[in-house]
């Protein structure tokens, strides 16, 4: 058929078909020829690489070094194997010929030595960076075989021994860093042969000996760091020939002598560190001649003379340290205005003059230190304009006048030290507005007036020294709010009067306390027994009396800490023994018997009459006792009958601290096993003196609390009330507080999601009962994990409710407020109205901060849905209207709400004020709905299309909460 078709075609068509076939054939031949050539070249190149003896030798050298490293290190280098080319291995770069030119293995935890590294096999290696690993042993001398090396960084390892002299053969080196190792011996003079060197880092080792003069030959050197070694001698004059030097760091050695004159030639210096040596003589007057010096530190030397003239106009300065020398000069004339200055320390010199207001023009200044000089005059109020100032230390000078109120503008101030001057007047109340103030030392001045109550607002304060002044009045109660106080609280050598607030016992971090040389009266509060961090106390030269607290720091303190008082006693070798409490078996109170010579018989008659009245009072019924404010007899109402006062004291051995299981703002909780075998929790309230009306109110409200009966509220079994020893008796819960469980990682993990949800429901039920079923309703005021106890079955019990209502208000830890910081509703900070909404806020905050903890495994889908519902509820509970708060609260609340919205799809709703916060009934209803409709929630656990899974959302939210 093909012949027929061809035969029928025209001659012209046959000619076209013939040409087309020829072209196709030629094209095919061309393609075959091209690919054949390419394959030949590829196979030739591959054969060349595999047969290249140089590449093979490099691979073998690298693999041999790998096998000498630790097993873990070999795992890091898993790509190093014969099955691949070295150019594809981790950290290796090659040149065009396929030879290794760079090795970069920084910060991967390599452990081993360089002894088996055959550097001679890496003849083309120009870059070697092994810093920040765990390499040890010597720097091998055969490292000199790296003839082409330009960059060598072995710093931040554990190399020992000496720097090999052979390193001087690496003449192409631009960078040599052996810093932060344990190298010893002297610096090899052969380094002076490395004329191409621009960076030499040998700091933070144990090098000794002199600085080699040969380093002056390194004309290309830009950085020379020899700091923190044991170098001795003086700076060689040849260093002055390194005119291109930008960084010279010699601090932390044992160098001595005057600076060489050639230092004035180093006009390109930007960093110049000479601190912590023994240099002497004057500082170079032309320093900063080049106008680019940024950081100059010459502290802790023996420099003398005046401040270099070049420093006055050195506007490039960012940091200047001249402290601890013997320099002289006028601080108001020898220094200029530095627009870039961040830190200056002129302390411990012989400077005179006055503090210039020009320092306020250094707008970037964060630290100004001029202590221990001869500076006089007043503190310029213009310093209040230095808005970035963190540290202001003008101590140990001759300053006079008042402390400027303008210092209260320094909102970034962390440390204010003005001690050992002649400052007078009152302590500015504005200092209490400094949110970051943590270190305040105003001791040894002539300050007068009372201690400002506002200082109690400095919540970050860990050091407070106001001693050796002329302060008077009582110790302000607000000082007890400084719960961060740790290093020192010194109020000694003033004219302070009154009693020591017992709430000082809440300063649990405090280590040193000095109230000596005042006119304090009363007793040392027993609450000081709880201050377990105390290691030194001094109460001498006051009018104190009574027992000292029963703790180690008091019992082992020197007798000088208590001398010259009115009548201190207690368990101390230098003090008399305290008389025992009298009539404990017959009455709950101890009567103070005054027996002056005149009128003793009259007083005795009065005492007998009072005793008779009290005895008759014991015969009255429980209702009569509740209404009588004159009774001093001890009674406890409980379901088990009358508990004996002595039984509780014997069970706790007189409230010995070894039985203490918790300390709070209102009292300490003790575990007591009674003679009947019953275990109870006894909360001993901090001692406060009550009026007769307050005693009656106390008993009336306690009686109301005994009527509360709910499965999720701790049972109040009874109480004891008298002027020296008041306590409440509760049922004992085995697992303690929820807060303590969260402190223990294992116990926290035992609280799985199901248990936590049940705890939430239990607390919700308790609050609903208090708010809606109690007539009249009761407000807890301190909903936090510390006040939630768990029984053996992890059943929640709300505790400590109503305590803030029954304790005298000026004896509560938070003046005017009752509650735990971080859990109180924000409106309590700016209004005195307390409603059930405050409990709702605390409940929501507790959910977010404590119970929704990220340390657990991801919950099951159905539990995750339930938790998400609870989280929405929690955010609703803490949602307050920022418009009614102060500005600080406005920012915080609004910001928090915005972040919450980013994680949880809250329904759109108007902002809720404190009056509009959800009441307990609404959140109980939500929890009940969640509990009763679990089967519906289970069907909803699958992720919606194009959305994150519930567990992922929960994980994100838990991270935000923490």
Tab-separated table of N, CA and C in Angstrom, residues 18-87:
chain	number	residue	atom	x	y	z
A	18	UNK	N	11.281	13.762	0.981
A	18	UNK	CA	12.658	13.271	1.014
A	18	UNK	C	13.547	14.214	1.822
A	19	UNK	N	13.411	15.512	1.626
A	19	UNK	CA	14.211	16.489	2.378
A	19	UNK	C	13.890	16.451	3.876
A	20	UNK	N	12.609	16.290	4.174
A	20	UNK	CA	12.208	16.243	5.592
A	20	UNK	C	12.824	15.064	6.299
A	21	UNK	N	12.883	13.928	5.642
A	21	UNK	CA	13.460	12.738	6.259
A	21	UNK	C	14.947	12.929	6.491
A	22	UNK	N	15.603	13.578	5.564
A	22	UNK	CA	17.041	13.816	5.720
A	22	UNK	C	17.312	14.735	6.927
A	23	UNK	N	16.506	15.799	7.063
A	23	UNK	CA	16.690	16.732	8.189
A	23	UNK	C	16.475	16.049	9.537
A	24	UNK	N	15.461	15.198	9.615
A	24	UNK	CA	15.196	14.476	10.868
A	24	UNK	C	16.357	13.569	11.228
A	25	UNK	N	16.904	12.945	10.222
A	25	UNK	CA	18.031	12.042	10.477
A	25	UNK	C	19.241	12.810	10.985
A	26	UNK	N	19.499	13.957	10.356
A	26	UNK	CA	20.638	14.764	10.806
A	26	UNK	C	20.451	15.258	12.245
A	27	UNK	N	19.217	15.663	12.594
A	27	UNK	CA	18.938	16.135	13.955
A	27	UNK	C	19.167	15.042	14.984
A	28	UNK	N	18.742	13.854	14.693
A	28	UNK	CA	18.935	12.733	15.623
A	28	UNK	C	20.409	12.446	15.824
A	29	UNK	N	21.164	12.461	14.721
A	29	UNK	CA	22.603	12.202	14.843
A	29	UNK	C	23.287	13.275	15.695
A	30	UNK	N	22.845	14.538	15.536
A	30	UNK	CA	23.448	15.632	16.318
A	30	UNK	C	23.180	15.459	17.812
A	31	UNK	N	21.954	15.107	18.171
A	31	UNK	CA	21.605	14.921	19.594
A	31	UNK	C	22.372	13.771	20.205
A	32	UNK	N	22.492	12.683	19.451
A	32	UNK	CA	23.234	11.523	19.961
A	32	UNK	C	24.682	11.895	20.204
A	33	UNK	N	25.249	12.656	19.266
A	33	UNK	CA	26.647	13.058	19.410
A	33	UNK	C	26.845	13.969	20.627
A	34	UNK	N	25.871	14.905	20.851
A	34	UNK	CA	25.988	15.848	21.979
A	34	UNK	C	25.948	15.132	23.324
A	35	UNK	N	24.962	14.266	23.490
A	35	UNK	CA	24.829	13.561	24.775
A	35	UNK	C	25.971	12.596	24.992
A	36	UNK	N	26.495	12.068	23.904
A	36	UNK	CA	27.644	11.169	24.047
A	36	UNK	C	28.849	11.926	24.588
A	37	UNK	N	29.046	13.146	24.073
A	37	UNK	CA	30.164	13.968	24.557
A	37	UNK	C	29.974	14.366	26.021
A	38	UNK	N	28.734	14.730	26.349
A	38	UNK	CA	28.465	15.128	27.733
A	38	UNK	C	28.714	13.984	28.687
A	39	UNK	N	28.277	12.791	28.322
A	39	UNK	CA	28.484	11.638	29.206
A	39	UNK	C	29.960	11.336	29.369
A	40	UNK	N	30.694	11.464	28.275
A	40	UNK	CA	32.131	11.198	28.361
A	40	UNK	C	32.809	12.198	29.302
A	41	UNK	N	32.374	13.496	29.189
A	41	UNK	CA	32.965	14.498	30.076
A	41	UNK	C	32.584	14.234	31.531
A	42	UNK	N	31.323	13.852	31.770
A	42	UNK	CA	30.868	13.582	33.144
A	42	UNK	C	31.630	12.421	33.759
A	43	UNK	N	31.724	11.330	32.984
A	43	UNK	CA	32.436	10.167	33.524
A	43	UNK	C	33.911	10.465	33.706
A	44	UNK	N	34.428	11.309	32.818
A	44	UNK	CA	35.839	11.669	32.956
A	44	UNK	C	36.063	12.487	34.220
A	45	UNK	N	35.106	13.447	34.518
A	45	UNK	CA	35.228	14.263	35.719
A	45	UNK	C	35.081	13.415	36.971
A	46	UNK	N	34.092	12.521	36.961
A	46	UNK	CA	33.899	11.648	38.117
A	46	UNK	C	35.111	10.781	38.355
A	47	UNK	N	35.660	10.258	37.267
A	47	UNK	CA	36.847	9.420	37.411
A	47	UNK	C	38.008	10.226	37.945
A	48	UNK	N	38.037	11.531	37.511
A	48	UNK	CA	39.126	12.391	37.975
A	48	UNK	C	39.036	12.624	39.470
A	49	UNK	N	37.787	12.871	40.017
A	49	UNK	CA	37.606	13.126	41.442
A	49	UNK	C	37.918	11.896	42.258
A	50	UNK	N	37.381	10.752	41.789
A	50	UNK	CA	37.575	9.542	42.584
A	50	UNK	C	39.012	9.079	42.570
A	51	UNK	N	39.685	9.432	41.496
A	51	UNK	CA	41.068	8.973	41.406
A	51	UNK	C	42.066	10.024	41.850
A	52	UNK	N	41.563	11.252	42.245
A	52	UNK	CA	42.443	12.329	42.685
A	52	UNK	C	43.041	11.956	44.036
A	53	UNK	N	44.315	11.700	44.103
A	53	UNK	CA	44.923	11.268	45.375
A	53	UNK	C	44.854	12.346	46.443
A	54	UNK	N	44.857	13.643	46.043
A	54	UNK	CA	44.805	14.721	47.028
A	54	UNK	C	43.461	14.734	47.746
A	55	UNK	N	42.369	14.603	46.976
A	55	UNK	CA	41.036	14.580	47.575
A	55	UNK	C	40.856	13.366	48.470
A	56	UNK	N	41.363	12.226	48.023
A	56	UNK	CA	41.264	11.009	48.830
A	56	UNK	C	42.019	11.165	50.140
A	57	UNK	N	43.169	11.796	50.095
A	57	UNK	CA	43.970	11.991	51.306
A	57	UNK	C	43.261	12.928	52.280
A	58	UNK	N	42.602	13.962	51.751
A	58	UNK	CA	41.842	14.873	52.611
A	58	UNK	C	40.705	14.147	53.315
A	59	UNK	N	39.977	13.321	52.537
A	59	UNK	CA	38.856	12.585	53.128
A	59	UNK	C	39.335	11.639	54.220
A	60	UNK	N	40.433	10.942	53.961
A	60	UNK	CA	40.950	10.002	54.955
A	60	UNK	C	41.406	10.729	56.216
A	61	UNK	N	42.028	11.911	56.056
A	61	UNK	CA	42.489	12.673	57.218
A	61	UNK	C	41.312	13.159	58.066
A	62	UNK	N	40.262	13.614	57.397
A	62	UNK	CA	39.091	14.093	58.126
A	62	UNK	C	38.376	12.959	58.846
A	63	UNK	N	38.238	11.803	58.164
A	63	UNK	CA	37.559	10.662	58.789
A	63	UNK	C	38.370	10.101	59.951
A	64	UNK	N	39.677	10.139	59.826
A	64	UNK	CA	40.522	9.665	60.927
A	64	UNK	C	40.338	10.556	62.154
A	65	UNK	N	40.262	11.881	61.937
A	65	UNK	CA	40.030	12.784	63.070
A	65	UNK	C	38.649	12.562	63.670
A	66	UNK	N	37.663	12.297	62.805
A	66	UNK	CA	36.305	12.048	63.300
A	66	UNK	C	36.280	10.869	64.261
A	67	UNK	N	36.979	9.790	63.911
A	67	UNK	CA	36.958	8.592	64.761
A	67	UNK	C	37.636	8.824	66.107
A	68	UNK	N	38.473	9.860	66.212
A	68	UNK	CA	39.137	10.140	67.488
A	68	UNK	C	38.255	10.931	68.439
A	69	UNK	N	37.128	11.450	67.940
A	69	UNK	CA	36.233	12.243	68.768
A	69	UNK	C	35.288	11.342	69.552
A	70	UNK	N	34.571	11.915	70.491
A	70	UNK	CA	33.609	11.155	71.288
A	70	UNK	C	32.482	10.644	70.400
A	71	UNK	N	31.777	9.631	70.889
A	71	UNK	CA	30.695	9.028	70.113
A	71	UNK	C	29.621	10.050	69.766
A	72	UNK	N	29.292	10.899	70.725
A	72	UNK	CA	28.280	11.920	70.457
A	72	UNK	C	28.740	12.869	69.366
A	73	UNK	N	30.010	13.227	69.413
A	73	UNK	CA	30.550	14.115	68.384
A	73	UNK	C	30.494	13.458	67.020
A	74	UNK	N	30.758	12.153	66.963
A	74	UNK	CA	30.701	11.446	65.689
A	74	UNK	C	29.285	11.434	65.133
A	75	UNK	N	28.302	11.406	66.033
A	75	UNK	CA	26.914	11.458	65.570
A	75	UNK	C	26.620	12.793	64.894
A	76	UNK	N	27.219	13.874	65.409
A	76	UNK	CA	27.025	15.181	64.789
A	76	UNK	C	27.591	15.207	63.367
A	77	UNK	N	28.606	14.386	63.129
A	77	UNK	CA	29.283	14.368	61.823
A	77	UNK	C	28.868	13.146	61.021
A	78	UNK	N	27.594	12.789	61.089
A	78	UNK	CA	27.116	11.581	60.401
A	78	UNK	C	27.251	11.678	58.888
A	79	UNK	N	27.275	12.906	58.362
A	79	UNK	CA	27.408	13.053	56.906
A	79	UNK	C	28.831	12.776	56.425
A	80	UNK	N	29.775	12.696	57.342
A	80	UNK	CA	31.162	12.405	56.988
A	80	UNK	C	31.310	10.890	56.799
A	81	UNK	N	31.273	10.438	55.585
A	81	UNK	CA	31.413	9.002	55.306
A	81	UNK	C	32.007	8.821	53.919
A	82	UNK	N	32.525	7.618	53.656
A	82	UNK	CA	33.145	7.318	52.364
A	82	UNK	C	32.135	7.295	51.230
A	83	UNK	N	30.856	7.194	51.574
A	83	UNK	CA	29.840	7.131	50.524
A	83	UNK	C	29.594	8.484	49.869
A	84	UNK	N	30.127	9.544	50.441
A	84	UNK	CA	29.937	10.870	49.862
A	84	UNK	C	31.252	11.597	49.693
A	85	UNK	N	31.240	12.638	48.877
A	85	UNK	CA	32.417	13.452	48.664
A	85	UNK	C	32.569	14.436	49.816
A	86	UNK	N	33.786	14.774	50.268
A	86	UNK	CA	33.995	15.725	51.363
A	86	UNK	C	33.309	17.061	51.140
A	87	UNK	N	33.179	17.469	49.896
A	87	UNK	CA	32.559	18.759	49.611
A	87	UNK	C	31.090	18.797	50.035
